[in-house]
Coordinates of C-alpha atoms and ligand atoms in Angstrom, one line a residue:
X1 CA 22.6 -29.5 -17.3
X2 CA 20.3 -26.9 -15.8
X3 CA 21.4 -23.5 -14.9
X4 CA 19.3 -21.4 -12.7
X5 CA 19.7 -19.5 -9.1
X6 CA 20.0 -22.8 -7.0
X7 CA 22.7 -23.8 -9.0
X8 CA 24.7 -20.5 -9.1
X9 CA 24.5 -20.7 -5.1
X10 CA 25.6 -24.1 -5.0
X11 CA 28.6 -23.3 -7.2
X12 CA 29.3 -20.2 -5.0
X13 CA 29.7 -22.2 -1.8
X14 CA 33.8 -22.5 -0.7
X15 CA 33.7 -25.0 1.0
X16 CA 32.5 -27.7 2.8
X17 CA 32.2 -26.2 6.5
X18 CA 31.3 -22.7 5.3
X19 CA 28.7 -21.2 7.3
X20 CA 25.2 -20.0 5.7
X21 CA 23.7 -18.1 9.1
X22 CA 24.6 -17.6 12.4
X23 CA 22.0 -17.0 14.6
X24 CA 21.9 -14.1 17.8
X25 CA 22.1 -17.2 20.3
X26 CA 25.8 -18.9 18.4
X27 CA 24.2 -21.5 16.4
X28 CA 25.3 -21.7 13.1
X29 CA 24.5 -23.7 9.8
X30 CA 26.4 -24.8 7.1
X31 CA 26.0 -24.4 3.4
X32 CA 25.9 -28.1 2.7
X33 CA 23.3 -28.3 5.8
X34 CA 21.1 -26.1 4.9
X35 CA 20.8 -27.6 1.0
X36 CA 20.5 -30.9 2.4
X37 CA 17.1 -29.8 4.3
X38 CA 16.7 -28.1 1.0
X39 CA 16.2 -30.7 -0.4
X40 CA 13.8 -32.4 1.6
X41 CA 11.7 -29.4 2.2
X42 CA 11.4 -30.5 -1.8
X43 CA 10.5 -33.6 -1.5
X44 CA 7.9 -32.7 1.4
X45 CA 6.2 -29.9 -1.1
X46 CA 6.3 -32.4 -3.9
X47 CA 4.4 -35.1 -1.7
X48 CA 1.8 -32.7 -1.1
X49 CA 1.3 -32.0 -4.8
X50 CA 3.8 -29.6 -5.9
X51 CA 5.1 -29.3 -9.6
X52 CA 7.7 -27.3 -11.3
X53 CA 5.6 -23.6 -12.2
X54 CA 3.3 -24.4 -9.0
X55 CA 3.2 -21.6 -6.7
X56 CA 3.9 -21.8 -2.7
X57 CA 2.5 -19.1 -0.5
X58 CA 4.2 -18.8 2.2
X59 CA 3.5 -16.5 5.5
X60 CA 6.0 -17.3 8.0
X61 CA 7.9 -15.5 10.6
X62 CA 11.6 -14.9 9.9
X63 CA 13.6 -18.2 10.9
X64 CA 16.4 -20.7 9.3
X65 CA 13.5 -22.7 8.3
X66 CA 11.7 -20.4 6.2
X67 CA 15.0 -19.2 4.3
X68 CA 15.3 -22.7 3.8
X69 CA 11.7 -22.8 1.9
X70 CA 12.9 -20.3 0.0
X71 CA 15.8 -22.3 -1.3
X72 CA 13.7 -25.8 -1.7
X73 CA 11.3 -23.7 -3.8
X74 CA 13.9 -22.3 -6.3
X75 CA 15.8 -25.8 -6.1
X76 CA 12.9 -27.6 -7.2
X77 CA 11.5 -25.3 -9.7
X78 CA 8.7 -24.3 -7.3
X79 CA 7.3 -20.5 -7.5
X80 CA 7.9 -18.8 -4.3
X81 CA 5.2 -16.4 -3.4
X82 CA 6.1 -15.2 0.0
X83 CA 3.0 -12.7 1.9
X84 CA 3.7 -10.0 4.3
X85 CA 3.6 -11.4 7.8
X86 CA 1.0 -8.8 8.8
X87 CA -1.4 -9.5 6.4
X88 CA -5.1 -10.7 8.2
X89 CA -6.8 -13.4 6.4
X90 CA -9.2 -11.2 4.6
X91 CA -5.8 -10.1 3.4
X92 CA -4.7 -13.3 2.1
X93 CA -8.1 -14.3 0.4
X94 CA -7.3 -12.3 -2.5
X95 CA -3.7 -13.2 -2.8
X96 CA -4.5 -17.2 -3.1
X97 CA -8.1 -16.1 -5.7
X98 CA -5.4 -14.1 -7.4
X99 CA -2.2 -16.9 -7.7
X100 CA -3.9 -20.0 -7.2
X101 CA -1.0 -22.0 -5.2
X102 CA -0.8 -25.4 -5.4
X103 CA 0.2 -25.4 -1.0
X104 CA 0.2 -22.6 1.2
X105 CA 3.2 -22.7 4.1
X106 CA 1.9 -20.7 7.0
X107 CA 2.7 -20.3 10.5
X108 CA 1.3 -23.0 12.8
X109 CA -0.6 -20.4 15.7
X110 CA -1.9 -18.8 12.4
X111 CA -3.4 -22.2 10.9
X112 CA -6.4 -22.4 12.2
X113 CA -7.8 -18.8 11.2
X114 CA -6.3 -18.8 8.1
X115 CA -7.7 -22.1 6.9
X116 CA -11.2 -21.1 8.0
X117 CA -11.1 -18.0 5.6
X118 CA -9.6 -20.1 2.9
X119 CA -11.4 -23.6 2.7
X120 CA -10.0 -25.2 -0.5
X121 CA -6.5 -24.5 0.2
X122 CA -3.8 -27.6 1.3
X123 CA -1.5 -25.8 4.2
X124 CA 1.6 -27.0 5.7
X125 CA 3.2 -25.0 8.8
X126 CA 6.4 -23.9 10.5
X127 CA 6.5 -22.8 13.7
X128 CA 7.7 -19.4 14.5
X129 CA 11.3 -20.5 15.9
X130 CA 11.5 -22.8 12.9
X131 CA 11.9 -26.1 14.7
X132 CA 8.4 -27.4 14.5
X133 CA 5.5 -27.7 12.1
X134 CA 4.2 -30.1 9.4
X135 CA 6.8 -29.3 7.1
X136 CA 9.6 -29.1 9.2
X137 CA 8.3 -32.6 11.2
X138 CA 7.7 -34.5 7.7
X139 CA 10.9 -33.4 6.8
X140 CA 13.2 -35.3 8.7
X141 CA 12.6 -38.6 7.3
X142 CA 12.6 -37.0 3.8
X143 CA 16.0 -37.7 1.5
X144 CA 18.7 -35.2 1.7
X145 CA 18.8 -35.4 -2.8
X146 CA 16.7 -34.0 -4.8
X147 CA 16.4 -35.2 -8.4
X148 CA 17.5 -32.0 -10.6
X149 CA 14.3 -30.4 -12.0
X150 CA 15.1 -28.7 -15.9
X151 CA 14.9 -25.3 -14.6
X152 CA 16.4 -22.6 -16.2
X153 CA 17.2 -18.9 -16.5
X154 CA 13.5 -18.3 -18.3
X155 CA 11.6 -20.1 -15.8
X156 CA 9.4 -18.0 -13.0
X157 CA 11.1 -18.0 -9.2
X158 CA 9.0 -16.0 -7.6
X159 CA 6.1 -14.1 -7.6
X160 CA 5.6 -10.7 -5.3
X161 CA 3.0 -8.9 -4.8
X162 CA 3.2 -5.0 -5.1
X163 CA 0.4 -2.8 -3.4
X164 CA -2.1 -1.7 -6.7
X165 CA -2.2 2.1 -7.0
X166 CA -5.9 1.3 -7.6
X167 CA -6.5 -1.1 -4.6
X168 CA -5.3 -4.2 -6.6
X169 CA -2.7 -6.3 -5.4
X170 CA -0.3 -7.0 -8.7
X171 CA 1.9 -10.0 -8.7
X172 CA 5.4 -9.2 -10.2
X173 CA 6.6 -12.5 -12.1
X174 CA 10.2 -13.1 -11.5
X175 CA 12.3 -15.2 -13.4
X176 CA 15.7 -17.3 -12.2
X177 CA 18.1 -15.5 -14.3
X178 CA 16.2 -11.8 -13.5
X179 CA 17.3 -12.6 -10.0
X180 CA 20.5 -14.2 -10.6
X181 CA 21.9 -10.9 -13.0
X182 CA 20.8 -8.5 -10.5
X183 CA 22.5 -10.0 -7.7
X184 CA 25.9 -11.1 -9.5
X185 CA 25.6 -7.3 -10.3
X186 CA 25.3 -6.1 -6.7
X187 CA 27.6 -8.9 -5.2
X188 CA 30.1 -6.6 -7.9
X189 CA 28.8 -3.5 -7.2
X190 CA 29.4 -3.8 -3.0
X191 CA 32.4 -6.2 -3.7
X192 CA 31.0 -8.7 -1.3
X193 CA 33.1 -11.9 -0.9
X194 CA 33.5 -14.8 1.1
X195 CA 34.1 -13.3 4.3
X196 CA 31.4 -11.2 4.7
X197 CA 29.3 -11.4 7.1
X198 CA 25.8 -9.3 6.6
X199 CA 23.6 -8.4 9.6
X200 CA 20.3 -9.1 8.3
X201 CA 17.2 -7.4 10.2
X202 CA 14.9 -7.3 7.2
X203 CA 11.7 -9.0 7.1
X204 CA 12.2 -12.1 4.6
X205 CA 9.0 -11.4 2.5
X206 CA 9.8 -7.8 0.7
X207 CA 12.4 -8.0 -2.2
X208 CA 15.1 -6.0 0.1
X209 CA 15.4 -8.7 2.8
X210 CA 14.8 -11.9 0.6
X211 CA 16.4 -11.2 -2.9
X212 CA 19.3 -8.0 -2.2
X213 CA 20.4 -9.3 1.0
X214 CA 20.2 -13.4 0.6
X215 CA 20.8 -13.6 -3.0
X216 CA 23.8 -11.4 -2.9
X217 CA 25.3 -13.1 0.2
X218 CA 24.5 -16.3 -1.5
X219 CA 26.4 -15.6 -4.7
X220 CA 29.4 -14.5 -2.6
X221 CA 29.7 -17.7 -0.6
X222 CA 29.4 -15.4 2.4
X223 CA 27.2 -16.0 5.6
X224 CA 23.8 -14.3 6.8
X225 CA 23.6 -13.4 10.3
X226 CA 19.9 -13.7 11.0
X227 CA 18.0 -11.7 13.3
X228 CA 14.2 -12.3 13.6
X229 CA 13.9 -8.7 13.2
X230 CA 15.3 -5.2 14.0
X231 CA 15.4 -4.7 18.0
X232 CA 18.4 -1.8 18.2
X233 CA 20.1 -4.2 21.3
X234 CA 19.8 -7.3 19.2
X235 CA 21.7 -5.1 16.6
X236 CA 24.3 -3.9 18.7
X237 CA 24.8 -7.3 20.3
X238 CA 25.4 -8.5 16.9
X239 CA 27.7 -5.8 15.3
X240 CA 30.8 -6.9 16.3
X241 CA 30.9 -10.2 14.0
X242 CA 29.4 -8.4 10.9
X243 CA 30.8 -6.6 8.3
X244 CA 28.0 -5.3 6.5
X245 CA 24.6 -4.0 7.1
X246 CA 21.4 -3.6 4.8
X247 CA 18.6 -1.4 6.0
X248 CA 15.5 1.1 5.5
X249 CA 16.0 4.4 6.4
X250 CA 14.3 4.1 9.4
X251 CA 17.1 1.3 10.8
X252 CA 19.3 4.3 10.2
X253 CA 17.2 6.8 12.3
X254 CA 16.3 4.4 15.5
X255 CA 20.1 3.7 15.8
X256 CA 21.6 7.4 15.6
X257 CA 18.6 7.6 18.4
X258 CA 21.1 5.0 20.0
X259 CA 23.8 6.3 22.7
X260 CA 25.7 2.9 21.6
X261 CA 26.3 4.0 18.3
X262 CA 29.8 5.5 17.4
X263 CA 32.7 5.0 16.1
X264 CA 34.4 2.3 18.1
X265 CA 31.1 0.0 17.6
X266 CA 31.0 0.6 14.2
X267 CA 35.0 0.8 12.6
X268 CA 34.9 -3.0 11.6
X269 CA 32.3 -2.6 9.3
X270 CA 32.8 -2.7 5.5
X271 CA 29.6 -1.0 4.7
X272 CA 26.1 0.2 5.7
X273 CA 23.7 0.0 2.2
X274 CA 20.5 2.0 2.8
X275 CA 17.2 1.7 0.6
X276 CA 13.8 0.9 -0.1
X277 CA 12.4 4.5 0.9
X278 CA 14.4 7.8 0.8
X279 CA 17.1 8.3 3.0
X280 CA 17.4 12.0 4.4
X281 CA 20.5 14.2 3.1
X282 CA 20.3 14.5 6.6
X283 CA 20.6 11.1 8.3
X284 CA 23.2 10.6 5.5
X285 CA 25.0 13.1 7.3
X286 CA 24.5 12.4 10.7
X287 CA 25.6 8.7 9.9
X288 CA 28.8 10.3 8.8
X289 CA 29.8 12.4 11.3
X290 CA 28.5 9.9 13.9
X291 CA 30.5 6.7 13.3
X292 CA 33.0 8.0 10.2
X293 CA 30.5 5.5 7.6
X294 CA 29.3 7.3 4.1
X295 CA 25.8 4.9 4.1
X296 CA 25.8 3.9 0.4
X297 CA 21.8 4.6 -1.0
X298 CA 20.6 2.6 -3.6
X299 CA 17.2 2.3 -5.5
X300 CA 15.5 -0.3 -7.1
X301 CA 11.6 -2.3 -6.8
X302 CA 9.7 -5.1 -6.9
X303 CA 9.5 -5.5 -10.3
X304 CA 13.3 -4.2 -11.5
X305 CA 15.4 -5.6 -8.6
X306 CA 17.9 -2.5 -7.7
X307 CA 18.6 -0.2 -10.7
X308 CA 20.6 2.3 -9.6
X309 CA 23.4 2.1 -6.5
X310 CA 26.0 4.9 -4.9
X311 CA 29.8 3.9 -5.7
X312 CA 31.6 1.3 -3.4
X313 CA 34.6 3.3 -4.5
X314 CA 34.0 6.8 -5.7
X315 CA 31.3 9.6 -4.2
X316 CA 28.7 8.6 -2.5
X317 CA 26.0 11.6 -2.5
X318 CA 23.4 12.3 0.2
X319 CA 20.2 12.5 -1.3
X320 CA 21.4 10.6 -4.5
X321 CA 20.4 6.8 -5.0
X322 CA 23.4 6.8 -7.3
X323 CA 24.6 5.8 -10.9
X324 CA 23.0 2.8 -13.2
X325 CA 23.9 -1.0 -12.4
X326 CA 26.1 -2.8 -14.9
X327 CA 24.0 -3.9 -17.8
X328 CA 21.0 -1.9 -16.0
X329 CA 20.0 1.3 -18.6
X330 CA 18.2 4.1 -17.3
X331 CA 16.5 7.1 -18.7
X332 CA 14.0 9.9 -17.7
X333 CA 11.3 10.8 -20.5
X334 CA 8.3 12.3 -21.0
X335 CA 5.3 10.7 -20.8
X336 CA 5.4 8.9 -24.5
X337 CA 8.6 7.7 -23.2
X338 CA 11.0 10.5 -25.0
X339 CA 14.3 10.4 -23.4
X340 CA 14.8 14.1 -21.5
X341 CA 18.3 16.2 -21.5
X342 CA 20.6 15.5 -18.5
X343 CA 18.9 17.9 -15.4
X344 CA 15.2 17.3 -16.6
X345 CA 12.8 16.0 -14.0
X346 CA 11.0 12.8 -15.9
X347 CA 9.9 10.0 -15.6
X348 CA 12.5 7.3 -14.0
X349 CA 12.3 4.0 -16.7
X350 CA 14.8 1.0 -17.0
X351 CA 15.6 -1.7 -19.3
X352 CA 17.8 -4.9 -18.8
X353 CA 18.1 -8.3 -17.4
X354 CA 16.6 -7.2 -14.1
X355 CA 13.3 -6.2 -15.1
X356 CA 10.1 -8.8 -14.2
X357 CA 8.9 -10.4 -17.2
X358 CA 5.0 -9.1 -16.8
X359 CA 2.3 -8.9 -13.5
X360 CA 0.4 -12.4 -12.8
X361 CA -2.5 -12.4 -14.5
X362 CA -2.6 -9.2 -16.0
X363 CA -1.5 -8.6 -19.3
X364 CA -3.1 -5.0 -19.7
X365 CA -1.6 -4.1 -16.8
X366 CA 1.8 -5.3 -18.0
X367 CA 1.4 -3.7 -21.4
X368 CA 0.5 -0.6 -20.0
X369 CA 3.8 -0.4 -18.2
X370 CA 6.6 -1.3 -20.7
X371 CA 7.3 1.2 -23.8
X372 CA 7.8 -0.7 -27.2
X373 CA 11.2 -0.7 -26.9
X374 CA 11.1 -2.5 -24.0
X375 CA 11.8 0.3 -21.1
X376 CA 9.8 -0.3 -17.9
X377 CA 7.7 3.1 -16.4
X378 CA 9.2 2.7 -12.3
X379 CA 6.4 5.3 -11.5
X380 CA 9.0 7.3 -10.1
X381 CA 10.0 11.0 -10.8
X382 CA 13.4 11.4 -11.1
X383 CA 16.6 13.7 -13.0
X384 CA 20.1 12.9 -14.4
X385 CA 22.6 14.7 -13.2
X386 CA 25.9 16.2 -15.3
X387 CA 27.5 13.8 -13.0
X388 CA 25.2 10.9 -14.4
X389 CA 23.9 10.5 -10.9
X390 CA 19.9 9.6 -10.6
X391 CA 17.8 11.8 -8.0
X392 CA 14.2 10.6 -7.2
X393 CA 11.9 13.7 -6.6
X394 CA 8.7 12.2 -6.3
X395 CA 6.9 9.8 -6.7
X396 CA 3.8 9.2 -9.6
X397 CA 2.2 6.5 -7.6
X398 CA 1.0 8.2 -4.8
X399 CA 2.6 5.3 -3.0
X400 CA 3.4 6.2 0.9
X401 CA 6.7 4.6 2.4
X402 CA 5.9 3.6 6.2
X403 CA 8.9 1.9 7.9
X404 CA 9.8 0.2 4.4
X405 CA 7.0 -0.7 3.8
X406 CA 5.1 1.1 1.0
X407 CA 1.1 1.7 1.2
X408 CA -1.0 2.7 -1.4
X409 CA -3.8 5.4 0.3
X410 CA -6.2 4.3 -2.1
X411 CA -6.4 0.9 -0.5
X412 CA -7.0 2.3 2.9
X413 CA -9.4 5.1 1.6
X414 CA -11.7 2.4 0.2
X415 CA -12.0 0.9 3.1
X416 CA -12.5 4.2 5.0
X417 CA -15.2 5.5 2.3
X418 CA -17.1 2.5 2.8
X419 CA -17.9 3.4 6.7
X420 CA -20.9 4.5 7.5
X421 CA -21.1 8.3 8.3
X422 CA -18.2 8.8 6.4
X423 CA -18.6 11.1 3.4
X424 CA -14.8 11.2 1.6
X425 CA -11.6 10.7 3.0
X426 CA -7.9 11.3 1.3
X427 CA -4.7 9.3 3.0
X428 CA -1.1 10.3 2.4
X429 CA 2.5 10.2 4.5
X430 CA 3.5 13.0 6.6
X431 CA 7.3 12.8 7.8
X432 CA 7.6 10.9 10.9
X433 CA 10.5 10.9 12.5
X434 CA 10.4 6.9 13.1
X435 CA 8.8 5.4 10.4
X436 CA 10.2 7.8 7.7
X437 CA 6.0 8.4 6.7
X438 CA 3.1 8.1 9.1
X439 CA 0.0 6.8 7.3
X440 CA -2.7 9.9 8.3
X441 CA -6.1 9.9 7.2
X442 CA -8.3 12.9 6.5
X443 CA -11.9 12.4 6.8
X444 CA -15.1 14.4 6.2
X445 CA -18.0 13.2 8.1
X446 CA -21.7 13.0 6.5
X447 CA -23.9 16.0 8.3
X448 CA -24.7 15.1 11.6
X449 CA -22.8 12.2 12.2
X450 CA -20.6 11.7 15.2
X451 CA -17.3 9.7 14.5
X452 CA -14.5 9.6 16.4
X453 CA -10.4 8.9 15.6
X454 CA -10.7 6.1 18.4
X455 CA -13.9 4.4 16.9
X456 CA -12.4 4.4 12.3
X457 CA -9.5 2.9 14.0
X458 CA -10.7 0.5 15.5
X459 CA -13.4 -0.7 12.5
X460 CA -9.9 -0.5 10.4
X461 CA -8.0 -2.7 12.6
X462 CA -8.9 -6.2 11.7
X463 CA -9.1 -5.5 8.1
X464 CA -5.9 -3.9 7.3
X465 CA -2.5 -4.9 8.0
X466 CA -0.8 -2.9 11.0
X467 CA 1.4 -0.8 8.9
X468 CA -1.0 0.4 6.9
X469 CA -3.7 1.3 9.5
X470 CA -3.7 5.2 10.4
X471 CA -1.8 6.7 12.5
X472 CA -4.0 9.3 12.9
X473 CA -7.3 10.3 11.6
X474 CA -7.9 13.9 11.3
X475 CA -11.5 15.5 10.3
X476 CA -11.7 18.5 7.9
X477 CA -14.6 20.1 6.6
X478 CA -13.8 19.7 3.2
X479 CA -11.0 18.2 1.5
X480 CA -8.9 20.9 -0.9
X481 CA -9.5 20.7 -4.6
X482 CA -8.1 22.0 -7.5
X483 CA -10.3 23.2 -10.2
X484 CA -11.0 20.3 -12.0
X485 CA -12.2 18.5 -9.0
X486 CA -9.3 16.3 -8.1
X487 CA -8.3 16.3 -4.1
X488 CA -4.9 17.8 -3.8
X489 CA -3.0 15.8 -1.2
X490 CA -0.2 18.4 -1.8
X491 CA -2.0 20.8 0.3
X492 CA -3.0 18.2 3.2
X493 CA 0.9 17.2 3.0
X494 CA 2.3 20.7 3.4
X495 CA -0.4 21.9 5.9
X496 CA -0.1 19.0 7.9
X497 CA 3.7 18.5 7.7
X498 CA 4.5 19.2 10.9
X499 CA 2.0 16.9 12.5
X500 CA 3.8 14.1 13.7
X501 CA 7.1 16.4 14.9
X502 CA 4.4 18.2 16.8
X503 CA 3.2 14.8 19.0
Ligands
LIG1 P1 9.2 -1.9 -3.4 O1 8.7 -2.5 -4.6 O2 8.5 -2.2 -2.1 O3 10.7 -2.2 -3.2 O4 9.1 -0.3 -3.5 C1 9.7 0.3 -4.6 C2 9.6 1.8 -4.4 O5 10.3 2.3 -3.2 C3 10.3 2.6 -5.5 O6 9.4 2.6 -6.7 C4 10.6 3.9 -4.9 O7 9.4 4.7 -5.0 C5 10.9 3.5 -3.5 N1 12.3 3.5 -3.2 C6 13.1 2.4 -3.2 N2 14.4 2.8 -2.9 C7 14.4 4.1 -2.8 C8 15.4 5.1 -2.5 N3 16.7 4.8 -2.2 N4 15.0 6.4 -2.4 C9 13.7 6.7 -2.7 N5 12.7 5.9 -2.9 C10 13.1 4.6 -3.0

C-alpha cells in the first residue's frame, strides 16, 4: 500500500464528524466531506488529461474549493503548482513555458485574459467564493472514490516557484515525504492536536499559508478556520473560536495598530507563530506587553520547509528564529561550505528530510546550491549562538520582504532599465512601518529627459505584480559605487532609511 501526504492526513482524521474549516459566516466542513470532493476534483483533472507527475497550475482566490484542489492534487499523485494571485498574465507566461502543466485551474473572471496570453493551455475555473466554475460544476456528478494512485514519499507534490535573484523564476520540486517530515516535525514542535483550531489569513499560494499552516493542521486532525484574507475585523471577529494563529510580521504590526487588541481578546489563545520575514525585537515586545503572548519566530523557505523554530516550552528570544527542527541540521560556513565556531556570522546551510530535491528544470542551478555533502546554501547570513540559537543578519540574496512577500530588485530593475529615458536604476526595501519593507526605486534619468514618479509607475503597473511595483520612485544623480564599480544599495538603504517613517 502507498504511503504519501494524502494518506498521513487521512489517517490523522478522529473522526467521522470532525471538522476541516469553518468559515467567517458558521459554515463548516467535515474531514470525510471535504475528501469526498477530493476525490472527484480527481476524477474531474483526470478527465481533462491529468496523470500521476503532471503538473496543475493553479491561480485561485483563497476558498474551501481551492484547498480542496490542493488535496485532489496530492491524492491523485498530481503536482501542485499553485501562482501568486497577483501575478498579470505576462506573469504567468513564463511560469506555464517554464513547467509545462498538463491543466491550468484559474479563476473564472480571470479566464478570459489569461487564456488569450496563453493559447495552448487546457483551463478549468473556480469562482472566487468557491461555489462555481468548471471544475467545481463537473464535479458534482463525479464519484466520491478515487482509485489509489502508487504514490509515495519519493514522488514530487508540488512545485513552487521562488523569485530568481537574477530575474528567473526557479521552481522548487517538493516531494510527498519532504512535506510530510517537516510538518509531523512542526505539528511536534507547536504540540498542535486535535482541538486546535488555527486562524488562517495567509494567502494559500506561498509555502507559509499552504504547507506550515494546512499540512500541520492536517497532521493533527485539527480544523482550519479560513479567512479569505487578513482584514483586522475579520480577525477579531474570529478570535474567539481559535486557538492559534500563524502570521507575517506585518499581521503582527496592523493588529498592535488595533485598539481591540489586549489581553481579554487574546487569553484563549495557545499560540501566535510569526515568520516568513523578520519580526522586530520590537514588535516581539510590544506583542508581549500588549496581550501577555511571547509570539514564537520561526525560519524556514521555499525550498527547506521551516528549519529553525523558537521553543513551545523554553525561551523564546526576540530577534531569534530559534533552535534546529528535529532531524533538521544546521550550520554556518564559509563560502566552501567550512563549518564556523559558535558566534561567527556565515553562511546559514541545512541538511535533512526537509530540503527540496533540486529546481525544475535546472540542474546547474540545483548543483550550484547544494555542497557535496549534501548541505543546502539558504542564501541567508546568519550566527550560532552559545545558546545554540540561530540569528539571521542579512540576507545574500538581495531578496526584499514586502508584506510576506519577498521581491527580488533585480526583477523590477530590468523592467525599469528597459524604459526609455532611463539610464540605471537600483531597487531595495526601506523599513516601512506596514509592510515590514517598501519596494523604492532609485532611478537616474538619461540627460535631458523628463520622467516623472507618476508616469514609471504607471508603465510598471500592468507588468508587475502589485507587491512588487514601487512604492516610490526617487531620482538621484548618480547611483553610489564602490571602487570596483558595483552599486552599493547599502548606502541608498541607510540614506534613505527614514523615508517611509517620514510620509
Ligand atoms: P520564502 O521562500 O518566500 O518563504 O522566503 C524565504 C526567505 O524569507 C528566507 O530565505 C529568509 O530570507 C526569509 N525569512 C523567512 N523567515 C524568516 C524569519 N523568521 N526571519 C527573517 N527572515 C526570514
Amino acid at each position: 500500500m502507498s504511503d504519501n501526504l494524502f494518506k498521513r492526513f487521512e489517517s490523522a482524521v478522529p473522526g467521522p464528524e470532525t471538522d476541516f474549516l469553518r468559515l467567517a459566516d458558521g459554515a463548516a466542513l467535515r474531514y470525510q466531506d471535504a475528501f469526498a470532493t477530493a476525490a472527484r476534483y480527481a476524477h474531474v483533472l483526470a478527465r481533462h488529461g491529468a496523470r500521476p507527475g503532471d503538473r496543475v497550475a493553479v491561480q485561485a482566490e483563497k476558498s474551501p474549493a481551492a484547498l480542496i484542489l490542493y488535496l485532489a492534487c496530492l491524492r491523485a499523485g498530481f503536482v501542485y503548482l499553485p501562482l501568486n494571485t497577483a501575478y498579470t498574465p505576462a506573469e504567468l507566461a513564463y511560469f506555464v513555458r517554464d513547467a509545462e502543466p498538463r491543466l491550468f485551474v484559474c479563476s473564472t473572471k480571470n479566464r478570459e485574459k489569461i487564456a488569450a496570453a496563453l493559447p495552448r493551455v487546457t483551463f478549468l475555473t473556480i469562482s472566487d467564493d468557491g461555489r462555481s466554475g468548471s471544475l467545481v460544476e463537473e464535479a458534482a456528478a463525479a464519484p466520491e472514490q478515487f482509485p489509489d494512485p502508487q504514490i509515495g514519499m519519493e514522488d514530487l507534490a508540488s512545485i513552487l516557484y521562488t523569485s530568481g535573484t537574477t530575474g528567473r523564476s526557479k521552481g522548487a520540486m517538493l516531494t510527498h515525504g519532504n512535506l510530510t517530515s517537516n510538518a509531523q516535525s512542526l505539528k511536534q514542535a507547536w504540540a498542535f492536536s486535535q482541538g486546535d483550531v488555527l486562524l488562517h489569513a495567509l494567502p494559500i499560494f506561498h509555502i507559509h499559508g499552504l504547507f506550515v499552516a494546512t499540512n500541520v493542521t492536517m497532521l493533527a486532525g485539527a480544523c482550519i478556520l479560513l479567512l479569505p484574507r487578513f482584514e483586522p475585523d475579520a480577525v477579531f471577529q474570529a478570535l474567539p473560536q481559535a486557538t492559534v494563529m500563524m502570521g507575517v510580521p506585518t499581521f503582527y504590526t496592523r493588529l498592535l495598530k488595533d485598539s481591540r487588541l489586549n489581553q481579554d481578546t487574546t487569553r484563549h489563545m495557545r499560540l501566535f507563530i510569526s515568520g516568513s520575514a523578520p519580526l522586530l525585537p520590537e514588535t516581539h515586545q510590544q506583542w508581549q506587553a500588549r496581550t501577555g503572548h511571547v509570539l514564537l519566530e520561526r525560519y524556514g523557505m521555499t525550498e527547506t520547509g521551516m528549519n529553525t523554530s523558537n521553543p513551545y516550552v523554553g525561551p523564546r528570544i526576540a530577534g531569534s528564529v530559534g533552535l534546529p527542527l528535529p532531524g533538521v541540521e544546521i550550520r554556518i560556513a564559509d563560502s566552501d561550505g567550512n563549518a564556523l565556531a559558535k558566534g561567527d556570522i556565515g553562511m546559514i546551510e541545512v541538511r535533512g528530510p526537509n530540503i527540496f530535491k533540486g529546481y525544475w528544470n535546472m540542474p546547474e542551478k540545483t548543483a550550484a546550491e547544494f555542497h557535496k555533502d549534501g548541505f543546502f546554501i539558504t542564501g541567508d547570513l546568519g550566527t550560532i549562538g552559545a545558546d545554540g540559537y540561530v540569528r539571521i543578519v542579512g540576507r545574500g540574496k538581495d531578496l526584499i520582504i514586502t508584506g510576506g512577500l519577498n521581491v527580488y530588485p533585480k526583477e523590477i530593475e530590468s523592467l525599469l532599465d528597459e524604459l526609455p529615458g532611463v539610464e540605471e536604476s537600483a531597487v531595495v526595501g526601506l523599513p516601512h512601518d506596514d509592510f515590514g519593507e517598501g519596494v523604492t526605486a532609485f532611478l537616474v534619468c538619461k540627460d535631458g529627459a523628463q520622467l516623472t514618479e507618476g508616469a514609471i509607475l504607471e508603465s510598471l503597473q500592468d507588468r508587475l505584480a502589485r507587491f512588487k511595483l514601487p512604492k516610490r520612485v526617487l531620482f538621484l544623480d548618480a547611483l553610489p559605487r564602490n571602487s570596483m564599480g558595483k552599486v552599493q544599495k547599502s548606502v541608498l538603504r541607510e540614506e534613505y532609511q527614514a523615508l517611509y517613517q517620514q510620509a
